[in-house]
């Protein structure tokens, strides 16, 4: 059996875990990251690729601002821009009620420094002539953007390893224990490949599996599997610079300069026991219909590939982020509920600050795990 | 594995491991038109027999015998014309491997060596090799050869690209509820 003694152990090699590892190393803190599969290959690697604040929950906006600052300096930080582009984001309304809802949210977002411009249908069509009849207007956030999700996790992992983090892929944590002073993690079910990691601090960045880790420390964070489905077309003439979403979130579209149109909608099928989500064909049909309704010319493109992936969604659709309420030295960062991609580089920096200094750079108390346990008690 | 390809496992009559699934023709392995006819008939007879229909067993024996002869011929062809895996290390970095996405041999090698892609799906994710219109039908074996050569591992160690629907590009305008059998858009691997 191999044994590693370190300061911080990280469970989960998604973008959150890998960014945490890098930012810990930038602070000189030793760390070991344990990933059950490959880094950045689960929800981190197969999501839509939106980097937006437009329409985002207010509780996440300070974290988004912190993360955007990291997105902008990725070439210097991790050696690649991960195809991050500031293209702006349009959130589309398909009814006047949607418009009113977005206008109210835009006003609330302004207090967080997020500039959102409301566009009537005429104003929208003057800028982007390609929308279908059902679109009645939009909220426009020009500072938002998009990136290639497949590149981000692996790039953070490589940068973290280069900075001295120990990263172990294909290493599943079988048990976690604490003696009050630190944590002991046992990995690998094969006698020849057993690994024990001892650490003073434990970061739970286990994504869709994060609540299971929390349960081991008596903390409750109800979560369900969520399996968004995506479609990509062959390369087409580039016409769609901004990333698109809609009120209700049932369809989202972007195009990369290479020409491929990527859109999502509907849900696949999976349980947490499975390593992979499967695509539900009827949901793909629904996504195609919804995308064509938004932008009729998408009907002319050929679909070349579909995929799904899974993610954990919490009861209030907000992530769990912050120190444990039961166990000193344990920090949670999981359950990003389908919108963690934009946040996760920044979340890694926040976790590293929490682990190293006990203080986060931005307010995160609204995302404390205690909110579920308080509710559970109140419900009794 | 003279072909250096991933092939489905079927019995001599074309039964897959999943009950109710039968394979014949080039979808089972590339054997040419004569073998495809024989395997099609054999798979049909296997399906009928498995469904409780009485079939001509002497016909099955004849088909199996003819197929065995073609199998020997195929094995001899593989020995005469082996996949030239030995030339892979000398292949120029500038050679385009994935034509749909214009990904070069150098980029594949770089992914395997510099970016730590030890497995072909990871290489695809990092480079786009195999992500184009043909969905890697043309380039997958060559990507695998390059990775195996660069990493100095047996070809099977770099794995197999996961199948993703649809098998061929589908015009989105043609996708309407009821117009396409839903299974055509399902997961295939």
Coordinates of C-alpha atoms in Angstrom, one line a residue:
Chain A
X1 CA 0.0 0.0 0.0
X2 CA 1.2 3.5 -0.9
X3 CA 0.7 6.3 1.6
X4 CA 0.7 10.1 0.9
X5 CA 0.8 12.7 3.6
X6 CA -0.4 16.1 2.6
X7 CA -2.0 19.3 3.7
X8 CA -5.1 19.3 1.6
X9 CA -6.8 16.3 0.0
X10 CA -9.3 17.0 -2.8
X11 CA -12.0 14.5 -3.8
X12 CA -13.0 15.1 -7.4
X13 CA -11.0 16.2 -10.5
X14 CA -13.6 18.4 -12.2
X15 CA -12.8 22.0 -12.9
X16 CA -13.5 22.9 -9.3
X17 CA -11.1 20.3 -7.9
X18 CA -8.4 21.0 -10.4
X19 CA -8.6 24.8 -10.0
X20 CA -8.5 24.3 -6.2
X21 CA -5.3 22.3 -6.6
X22 CA -3.7 24.9 -8.8
X23 CA -4.6 27.8 -6.5
X24 CA -3.4 25.9 -3.4
X25 CA -0.1 25.4 -5.1
X26 CA 0.1 29.1 -6.0
X27 CA -0.2 29.7 -2.3
X28 CA 2.5 27.1 -1.6
X29 CA 0.1 24.6 0.0
X30 CA 0.8 20.8 -0.6
X31 CA -2.2 19.0 -2.0
X32 CA -3.3 15.6 -3.5
X33 CA -6.3 15.4 -5.8
X34 CA -8.2 12.1 -6.3
X35 CA -10.3 11.6 -9.4
X36 CA -12.4 8.4 -10.0
X37 CA -12.1 8.7 -13.8
X38 CA -10.2 11.3 -15.9
X39 CA -9.9 15.0 -14.9
X40 CA -12.5 17.3 -16.3
X41 CA -14.3 14.5 -18.1
X42 CA -17.7 14.4 -16.3
X43 CA -20.0 17.4 -16.0
X44 CA -17.0 19.7 -16.4
X45 CA -16.2 18.4 -19.8
X46 CA -19.5 17.7 -21.5
X47 CA -21.6 20.7 -20.6
X48 CA -22.8 23.5 -23.0
X49 CA -19.8 25.8 -22.5
X50 CA -21.6 29.0 -21.4
X51 CA -19.7 31.6 -19.4
X52 CA -22.5 33.9 -18.4
X53 CA -23.9 36.1 -15.7
X54 CA -27.1 37.0 -17.6
X55 CA -30.0 35.5 -15.8
X56 CA -27.8 33.9 -13.1
X57 CA -29.1 33.6 -9.5
X58 CA -28.1 36.7 -7.4
X59 CA -26.4 34.4 -4.8
X60 CA -23.9 33.4 -7.5
X61 CA -23.0 36.8 -9.0
X62 CA -20.1 37.7 -6.7
X63 CA -18.5 34.3 -7.4
X64 CA -19.2 34.8 -11.1
X65 CA -17.3 38.1 -11.0
X66 CA -14.4 36.5 -9.2
X67 CA -14.4 33.6 -11.8
X68 CA -14.6 36.0 -14.8
X69 CA -11.4 37.6 -13.7
X70 CA -9.8 34.1 -13.8
X71 CA -11.3 33.3 -17.2
X72 CA -9.7 36.5 -18.6
X73 CA -6.2 35.6 -17.4
X74 CA -6.3 31.8 -18.2
X75 CA -3.6 32.0 -20.9
X76 CA -1.1 33.3 -18.3
X77 CA -2.5 31.1 -15.5
X78 CA -2.9 27.7 -17.3
X79 CA -1.2 28.2 -20.7
X80 CA -4.4 28.2 -22.8
X81 CA -7.5 30.3 -23.2
X82 CA -9.6 27.1 -23.6
X83 CA -11.3 28.9 -26.5
X84 CA -12.9 31.4 -24.1
X85 CA -14.4 34.2 -26.1
X86 CA -16.3 37.2 -24.8
X87 CA -19.2 37.1 -27.3
X88 CA -22.1 38.4 -25.1
X89 CA -25.1 36.4 -24.1
X90 CA -28.7 36.9 -25.2
X91 CA -31.5 35.6 -23.0
X92 CA -34.6 35.4 -25.1
X93 CA -38.2 36.0 -24.1
X94 CA -41.0 34.1 -25.8
X95 CA -43.8 36.1 -24.1
X96 CA -44.3 39.5 -22.6
X97 CA -44.4 37.9 -19.2
X98 CA -40.9 36.5 -19.9
X99 CA -39.8 40.1 -20.8
X100 CA -41.1 41.5 -17.5
X101 CA -39.5 38.7 -15.5
X102 CA -36.1 39.4 -17.2
X103 CA -36.4 43.2 -16.7
X104 CA -36.9 42.7 -13.0
X105 CA -34.0 40.4 -12.8
X106 CA -31.8 42.8 -14.8
X107 CA -32.6 45.5 -12.3
X108 CA -31.6 43.3 -9.4
X109 CA -28.4 42.2 -11.2
X110 CA -27.4 45.9 -11.6
X111 CA -26.7 46.0 -7.9
X112 CA -24.0 43.4 -8.5
X113 CA -22.4 45.4 -11.3
X114 CA -23.8 43.2 -14.0
X115 CA -24.9 45.4 -16.9
X116 CA -27.9 43.9 -18.8
X117 CA -29.7 45.7 -21.6
X118 CA -33.3 45.0 -22.4
X119 CA -34.0 44.7 -26.1
X120 CA -37.4 44.9 -27.7
X121 CA -38.1 42.5 -30.7
X122 CA -37.3 45.4 -33.1
X123 CA -34.1 46.3 -31.4
X124 CA -33.1 42.7 -31.2
X125 CA -33.9 42.0 -34.9
X126 CA -32.0 45.2 -36.0
X127 CA -28.9 43.6 -34.5
X128 CA -29.6 39.9 -35.2
X129 CA -32.0 39.3 -38.1
X130 CA -32.0 35.5 -37.7
X131 CA -34.6 35.0 -35.0
X132 CA -38.0 33.3 -35.5
X133 CA -41.4 34.8 -34.9
X134 CA -41.8 33.5 -31.4
X135 CA -39.0 35.6 -30.0
X136 CA -40.5 38.8 -28.4
X137 CA -37.3 40.3 -27.0
X138 CA -34.1 39.7 -25.1
X139 CA -31.9 40.6 -22.2
X140 CA -28.3 41.3 -23.5
X141 CA -25.2 41.0 -21.4
X142 CA -22.2 42.0 -23.5
X143 CA -19.6 40.9 -21.0
X144 CA -20.6 37.2 -21.1
X145 CA -19.1 34.6 -23.3
X146 CA -18.4 30.9 -24.0
X147 CA -15.5 28.4 -23.9
X148 CA -14.7 24.8 -24.9
X149 CA -15.5 22.7 -21.8
X150 CA -13.5 19.7 -23.0
X151 CA -10.3 21.7 -22.6
X152 CA -10.7 23.4 -19.2
X153 CA -10.5 20.7 -16.6
X154 CA -7.5 18.9 -18.2
X155 CA -5.7 22.3 -18.6
X156 CA -6.2 23.2 -14.9
X157 CA -5.0 19.7 -14.0
X158 CA -1.9 20.0 -16.1
X159 CA -1.1 23.4 -14.6
X160 CA -1.7 22.2 -11.1
X161 CA 0.5 19.2 -11.6
X162 CA 3.2 21.4 -13.1
X163 CA 2.9 23.6 -10.0
X164 CA 3.5 20.6 -7.8
X165 CA 0.1 19.2 -7.0
X166 CA -0.2 15.4 -6.9
X167 CA -3.0 14.3 -9.2
X168 CA -4.2 10.7 -9.3
X169 CA -6.7 9.8 -12.0
X170 CA -8.7 6.5 -12.0
X171 CA -8.5 6.6 -8.3
X172 CA -11.8 6.1 -6.5
X173 CA -12.1 7.1 -2.9
X174 CA -13.5 4.1 -1.0
X175 CA -13.6 5.4 2.5
X176 CA -13.0 8.7 4.3
X177 CA -12.5 9.0 8.1
X178 CA -11.6 11.8 10.5
X179 CA -10.1 11.7 13.9
X180 CA -10.8 15.4 14.6
X181 CA -7.2 16.3 13.7
X182 CA -7.3 15.3 10.0
X183 CA -8.6 12.9 7.4
X184 CA -7.7 9.5 6.2
X185 CA -8.8 8.5 2.7
X186 CA -8.5 5.0 1.3
X187 CA -8.6 4.5 -2.4
X188 CA -8.6 1.7 -4.9
X189 CA -10.3 -1.7 -4.4
X190 CA -7.4 -3.7 -5.8
X191 CA -4.8 -4.9 -3.1
X192 CA -1.9 -4.0 -5.4
X193 CA -3.1 -0.5 -6.1
X194 CA -4.2 0.6 -2.7
X195 CA -3.5 4.2 -1.7
X196 CA -4.0 5.9 1.6
X197 CA -4.0 9.7 1.8
X198 CA -3.7 11.6 5.0
X199 CA -4.5 15.3 5.1
X200 CA -5.3 18.1 7.5
X201 CA -8.0 19.6 5.3
X202 CA -10.5 17.8 3.0
X203 CA -12.1 19.4 -0.1
X204 CA -15.3 17.7 -1.2
X205 CA -15.5 18.6 -4.9
X206 CA -17.2 15.4 -5.9
X207 CA -19.8 17.0 -8.2
X208 CA -22.9 14.8 -8.6
X209 CA -21.5 12.5 -5.9
X210 CA -20.7 15.3 -3.4
X211 CA -23.7 14.8 -1.2
X212 CA -22.7 11.2 -0.6
X213 CA -19.4 12.5 0.8
X214 CA -21.3 15.0 2.9
X215 CA -23.6 12.3 4.3
X216 CA -20.5 10.5 5.7
X217 CA -20.0 13.5 7.9
X218 CA -23.7 13.7 8.9
X219 CA -24.6 16.5 6.5
X220 CA -27.7 16.5 4.4
X221 CA -27.8 18.1 0.9
X222 CA -30.7 16.5 -1.1
X223 CA -29.6 16.2 -4.7
X224 CA -30.9 14.5 -7.8
X225 CA -29.2 13.4 -11.0
X226 CA -29.5 15.8 -13.9
X227 CA -28.6 14.8 -17.4
X228 CA -28.8 17.7 -19.9
X229 CA -28.6 16.6 -23.6
X230 CA -26.6 18.4 -26.3
X231 CA -26.5 18.3 -30.1
X232 CA -23.8 19.5 -32.4
X233 CA -24.1 20.2 -36.1
X234 CA -21.6 20.1 -39.0
X235 CA -19.7 23.4 -39.5
X236 CA -22.0 26.0 -41.1
X237 CA -21.2 29.6 -42.1
X238 CA -20.6 31.6 -38.9
X239 CA -23.5 33.9 -38.1
X240 CA -24.2 33.5 -34.4
X241 CA -21.7 35.2 -32.2
X242 CA -23.6 35.5 -28.9
X243 CA -24.5 32.5 -26.8
X244 CA -28.3 32.1 -26.4
X245 CA -30.6 31.0 -23.7
X246 CA -34.3 31.4 -23.0
X247 CA -36.5 32.1 -20.0
X248 CA -37.3 28.7 -18.7
X249 CA -34.0 27.2 -19.8
X250 CA -35.4 24.5 -22.1
X251 CA -33.1 25.3 -25.0
X252 CA -29.7 27.0 -25.4
X253 CA -27.7 27.6 -28.5
X254 CA -24.2 28.8 -29.5
X255 CA -21.9 28.6 -32.5
X256 CA -18.2 28.4 -32.6
X257 CA -16.1 30.2 -35.2
X258 CA -15.2 26.8 -36.7
X259 CA -18.9 26.9 -37.7
X260 CA -20.4 24.1 -35.6
X261 CA -23.7 25.0 -33.9
X262 CA -24.1 23.5 -30.4
X263 CA -27.4 23.4 -28.8
X264 CA -28.9 21.7 -25.7
X265 CA -32.4 20.8 -24.5
X266 CA -34.1 18.0 -22.8
X267 CA -32.6 15.3 -20.6
X268 CA -31.0 11.9 -21.0
X269 CA -31.1 8.9 -18.7
X270 CA -28.7 7.9 -16.0
X271 CA -28.4 6.9 -12.4
X272 CA -25.4 7.8 -10.3
X273 CA -24.3 4.2 -10.2
X274 CA -23.7 4.3 -14.0
X275 CA -20.5 6.1 -15.1
X276 CA -22.3 7.6 -18.1
X277 CA -25.6 9.2 -19.1
X278 CA -27.4 7.9 -22.2
X279 CA -29.2 10.1 -24.7
X280 CA -33.0 10.0 -24.9
X281 CA -33.9 10.2 -28.6
X282 CA -37.3 11.8 -28.2
X283 CA -35.6 14.6 -26.2
X284 CA -33.2 15.2 -29.0
X285 CA -36.2 15.7 -31.3
X286 CA -37.7 18.2 -28.9
X287 CA -34.4 20.1 -28.7
X288 CA -34.2 20.3 -32.5
X289 CA -37.7 21.6 -32.8
X290 CA -37.1 24.2 -30.1
X291 CA -33.8 25.4 -31.7
X292 CA -35.4 25.7 -35.1
X293 CA -38.3 27.7 -33.6
X294 CA -35.8 30.2 -32.2
X295 CA -33.6 30.3 -35.3
X296 CA -35.3 28.8 -38.4
X297 CA -32.1 28.5 -40.4
X298 CA -30.8 25.8 -38.0
X299 CA -33.2 23.5 -39.9
X300 CA -30.7 23.6 -42.8
X301 CA -27.8 22.2 -40.8
X302 CA -27.0 18.6 -40.4
X303 CA -26.8 17.1 -36.9
X304 CA -23.6 15.1 -36.5
X305 CA -23.4 14.1 -32.8
X306 CA -25.5 14.0 -29.6
X307 CA -24.4 13.5 -26.1
X308 CA -25.4 13.8 -22.5
X309 CA -23.6 13.9 -19.1
X310 CA -24.6 14.0 -15.6
X311 CA -24.6 16.5 -12.8
X312 CA -26.2 16.9 -9.4
X313 CA -29.0 19.3 -8.9
X314 CA -29.9 20.5 -5.4
X315 CA -33.4 21.3 -4.1
X316 CA -32.9 25.0 -4.5
X317 CA -30.8 24.7 -7.7
X318 CA -27.9 26.5 -6.0
X319 CA -24.5 24.9 -5.3
X320 CA -23.2 23.9 -1.9
X321 CA -20.1 25.9 -1.2
X322 CA -18.3 26.6 2.1
X323 CA -17.1 25.0 5.3
X324 CA -18.8 21.9 6.8
X325 CA -21.1 22.6 9.8
X326 CA -20.2 19.3 11.4
X327 CA -16.5 18.7 10.7
X328 CA -13.6 21.1 11.2
X329 CA -11.3 21.0 8.1
X330 CA -13.9 19.8 5.7
X331 CA -14.9 22.2 2.8
X332 CA -17.7 21.5 0.4
X333 CA -18.0 22.6 -3.2
X334 CA -20.5 20.5 -5.2
X335 CA -24.0 20.4 -6.6
X336 CA -23.6 23.1 -9.2
X337 CA -27.0 22.2 -10.6
X338 CA -26.2 22.5 -14.2
X339 CA -24.6 26.0 -14.2
X340 CA -21.2 25.5 -12.6
X341 CA -19.0 25.7 -15.7
X342 CA -18.6 29.5 -15.6
X343 CA -18.2 29.6 -11.8
X344 CA -15.8 26.7 -11.3
X345 CA -12.4 28.3 -12.0
X346 CA -13.3 31.0 -9.5
X347 CA -14.7 28.5 -7.0
X348 CA -11.3 26.8 -7.0
X349 CA -9.6 30.0 -6.1
X350 CA -12.2 30.6 -3.3
X351 CA -11.7 27.1 -1.9
X352 CA -8.0 27.5 -1.9
X353 CA -8.3 30.8 0.1
X354 CA -10.7 29.2 2.5
X355 CA -8.3 26.3 3.1
X356 CA -5.3 28.5 3.4
X357 CA -6.6 31.4 5.4
X358 CA -10.2 30.5 6.5
X359 CA -11.6 33.4 4.6
X360 CA -13.2 33.5 1.1
X361 CA -12.6 36.5 -1.2
X362 CA -16.3 37.0 -1.9
X363 CA -19.5 36.4 0.2
X364 CA -20.6 32.7 -0.1
X365 CA -22.7 32.3 3.1
X366 CA -25.9 31.9 1.0
X367 CA -24.5 28.7 -0.4
X368 CA -23.7 27.2 3.0
X369 CA -24.7 23.5 3.4
X370 CA -26.4 24.4 6.7
X371 CA -29.4 25.8 4.7
X372 CA -30.7 22.3 4.0
X373 CA -30.2 21.0 7.5
X374 CA -32.0 24.1 8.9
X375 CA -34.9 23.5 6.6
X376 CA -35.0 19.8 7.4
X377 CA -35.2 20.6 11.1
X378 CA -37.9 23.3 10.5
X379 CA -39.9 20.8 8.5
X380 CA -40.0 18.4 11.4
Chain B
X1 CA -5.9 -9.4 -34.3
X2 CA -4.4 -9.0 -37.7
X3 CA -6.9 -6.2 -38.7
X4 CA -5.9 -4.1 -35.7
X5 CA -9.6 -3.1 -35.4
X6 CA -12.3 -3.5 -32.7
X7 CA -14.7 -6.1 -33.9
X8 CA -18.0 -7.2 -32.4
X9 CA -18.1 -10.6 -30.9
X10 CA -20.5 -12.9 -32.7
X11 CA -20.9 -16.7 -32.9
X12 CA -20.4 -18.5 -36.3
X13 CA -24.0 -17.7 -37.3
X14 CA -23.9 -14.0 -36.4
X15 CA -25.5 -14.0 -32.9
X16 CA -24.3 -11.1 -30.8
X17 CA -23.9 -11.4 -27.0
X18 CA -27.2 -9.5 -26.6
X19 CA -30.1 -11.8 -27.2
X20 CA -32.2 -10.8 -30.3
X21 CA -29.3 -9.0 -32.0
X22 CA -27.7 -10.5 -35.1
X23 CA -24.8 -9.1 -37.2
X24 CA -24.0 -9.8 -40.8
X25 CA -21.9 -8.2 -43.6
X26 CA -19.3 -5.5 -43.1
X27 CA -21.0 -4.4 -39.8
X28 CA -19.6 -7.7 -38.3
X29 CA -16.2 -7.5 -40.0
X30 CA -15.0 -6.8 -43.5
X31 CA -15.0 -10.0 -45.5
X32 CA -16.3 -9.0 -48.9
X33 CA -19.5 -9.4 -50.9
X34 CA -19.6 -13.2 -51.1
X35 CA -19.1 -13.6 -47.3
X36 CA -21.7 -10.9 -46.7
X37 CA -24.3 -12.9 -48.6
X38 CA -23.5 -16.1 -46.7
X39 CA -23.5 -14.3 -43.3
X40 CA -26.8 -12.6 -44.1
X41 CA -28.4 -15.9 -44.9
X42 CA -26.9 -17.5 -41.8
X43 CA -28.0 -14.7 -39.5
X44 CA -31.5 -14.9 -40.9
X45 CA -31.6 -18.7 -40.4
X46 CA -30.2 -18.2 -36.8
X47 CA -32.9 -15.6 -36.1
X48 CA -35.7 -17.9 -37.5
X49 CA -34.3 -20.9 -35.6
X50 CA -34.1 -18.9 -32.3
X51 CA -37.7 -17.8 -32.9
X52 CA -38.9 -21.4 -33.0
X53 CA -39.3 -21.6 -36.8
X54 CA -38.1 -24.9 -38.3
X55 CA -35.0 -24.3 -40.5
X56 CA -33.0 -26.5 -42.8
X57 CA -30.0 -27.6 -40.7
X58 CA -28.1 -29.0 -43.7
X59 CA -28.3 -25.6 -45.4
X60 CA -26.8 -24.0 -42.2
X61 CA -24.0 -26.6 -42.3
X62 CA -23.3 -25.8 -46.0
X63 CA -23.3 -22.0 -45.3
X64 CA -20.9 -22.5 -42.3
X65 CA -18.6 -24.6 -44.4
X66 CA -18.4 -22.0 -47.2
X67 CA -17.9 -19.2 -44.7
X68 CA -15.0 -21.1 -43.0
X69 CA -13.3 -21.3 -46.4
X70 CA -13.7 -17.5 -46.9
X71 CA -12.4 -16.9 -43.3
X72 CA -9.2 -18.8 -44.2
X73 CA -8.9 -16.7 -47.3
X74 CA -9.4 -13.5 -45.3
X75 CA -6.7 -14.6 -42.8
X76 CA -4.3 -15.2 -45.6
X77 CA -5.1 -11.8 -47.1
X78 CA -4.3 -10.2 -43.6
X79 CA -1.0 -12.0 -43.6
X80 CA -0.1 -10.9 -47.1
X81 CA -1.2 -7.3 -46.6
X82 CA -0.7 -6.5 -43.0
X83 CA -1.6 -3.0 -41.6
X84 CA 1.7 -1.2 -42.1
X85 CA 1.9 -0.2 -38.4
X86 CA 5.7 -0.1 -38.7
X87 CA 5.7 3.0 -40.9
X88 CA 3.7 5.0 -38.3
X89 CA 6.7 6.3 -36.3
X90 CA 8.2 7.8 -39.5
X91 CA 5.0 9.5 -40.6
X92 CA 5.6 13.3 -40.9
X93 CA 4.0 15.5 -38.3
X94 CA 2.4 17.6 -41.0
X95 CA 0.3 14.7 -42.4
X96 CA -3.4 15.3 -42.0
X97 CA -5.0 12.4 -40.0
X98 CA -8.5 13.6 -39.4
X99 CA -9.6 15.2 -42.7
X100 CA -13.0 16.5 -41.5
X101 CA -11.3 18.6 -38.8
X102 CA -7.9 19.0 -40.4
X103 CA -6.0 17.5 -37.4
X104 CA -2.4 16.5 -38.1
X105 CA -0.3 13.6 -37.0
X106 CA 1.8 16.1 -35.0
X107 CA -1.3 17.3 -33.1
X108 CA -2.3 13.7 -32.2
X109 CA 1.3 12.9 -31.0
X110 CA 1.3 16.1 -29.0
X111 CA -2.0 15.2 -27.3
X112 CA -0.7 11.8 -26.4
X113 CA 2.7 13.0 -25.2
X114 CA 2.4 16.6 -24.0
X115 CA -1.3 16.7 -23.0
X116 CA -1.4 13.3 -21.3
X117 CA -4.1 11.7 -23.5
X118 CA -3.5 8.0 -22.9
X119 CA -6.8 7.0 -24.4
X120 CA -8.5 7.8 -27.7
X121 CA -11.6 9.5 -26.4
X122 CA -9.4 11.9 -24.4
X123 CA -7.4 12.6 -27.6
X124 CA -10.6 13.4 -29.4
X125 CA -11.8 15.7 -26.6
X126 CA -8.5 17.6 -26.6
X127 CA -7.8 17.8 -30.4
X128 CA -11.2 17.4 -32.2
X129 CA -9.7 14.5 -34.1
X130 CA -12.7 12.3 -35.0
X131 CA -15.3 15.0 -34.3
X132 CA -16.2 15.9 -37.9
X133 CA -18.9 14.9 -40.4
X134 CA -17.6 11.4 -40.8
X135 CA -17.5 10.9 -37.0
X136 CA -14.1 9.2 -37.1
X137 CA -15.2 6.4 -39.5
X138 CA -12.1 7.2 -41.6
X139 CA -9.6 8.3 -39.1
X140 CA -10.2 6.3 -35.9
X141 CA -7.8 3.4 -36.8
X142 CA -5.1 5.9 -37.7
X143 CA -5.5 8.0 -34.6
X144 CA -5.2 4.8 -32.6
X145 CA -2.1 3.7 -34.5
X146 CA -0.4 7.1 -33.9
X147 CA -1.3 7.1 -30.2
X148 CA -0.1 3.5 -29.7
X149 CA 3.1 4.2 -31.5
X150 CA 3.8 7.5 -29.6
X151 CA 3.0 6.0 -26.2
X152 CA 4.7 2.6 -27.1
X153 CA 1.7 0.6 -26.0
X154 CA -0.3 -2.2 -27.8
X155 CA -3.0 -0.7 -30.0
X156 CA -5.8 -2.1 -27.8
X157 CA -4.5 -0.1 -24.8
X158 CA -5.6 3.2 -26.3
X159 CA -9.2 2.0 -26.4
X160 CA -12.1 2.6 -28.7
X161 CA -14.0 5.7 -29.6
X162 CA -17.5 5.6 -28.0
X163 CA -20.2 5.5 -30.5
X164 CA -22.5 8.5 -30.6
X165 CA -25.7 8.9 -32.6
X166 CA -26.6 9.6 -35.3
X167 CA -24.3 7.3 -37.3
X168 CA -24.6 9.5 -40.4
X169 CA -25.3 13.3 -40.5
X170 CA -29.1 14.0 -40.3
X171 CA -30.7 17.3 -41.6
X172 CA -32.3 18.9 -38.6
X173 CA -35.2 20.1 -40.7
X174 CA -36.0 16.4 -41.3
X175 CA -36.2 15.6 -37.6
X176 CA -39.8 15.7 -36.6
X177 CA -41.8 13.7 -34.1
X178 CA -42.8 10.5 -35.9
X179 CA -40.8 11.2 -39.0
X180 CA -37.7 9.4 -37.9
X181 CA -37.7 6.3 -35.7
X182 CA -36.5 7.5 -32.4
X183 CA -33.9 4.7 -32.1
X184 CA -32.0 6.3 -35.0
X185 CA -31.1 9.1 -32.7
X186 CA -30.3 6.9 -29.7
X187 CA -27.0 6.0 -28.2
X188 CA -25.2 3.4 -30.2
X189 CA -22.2 2.4 -28.1

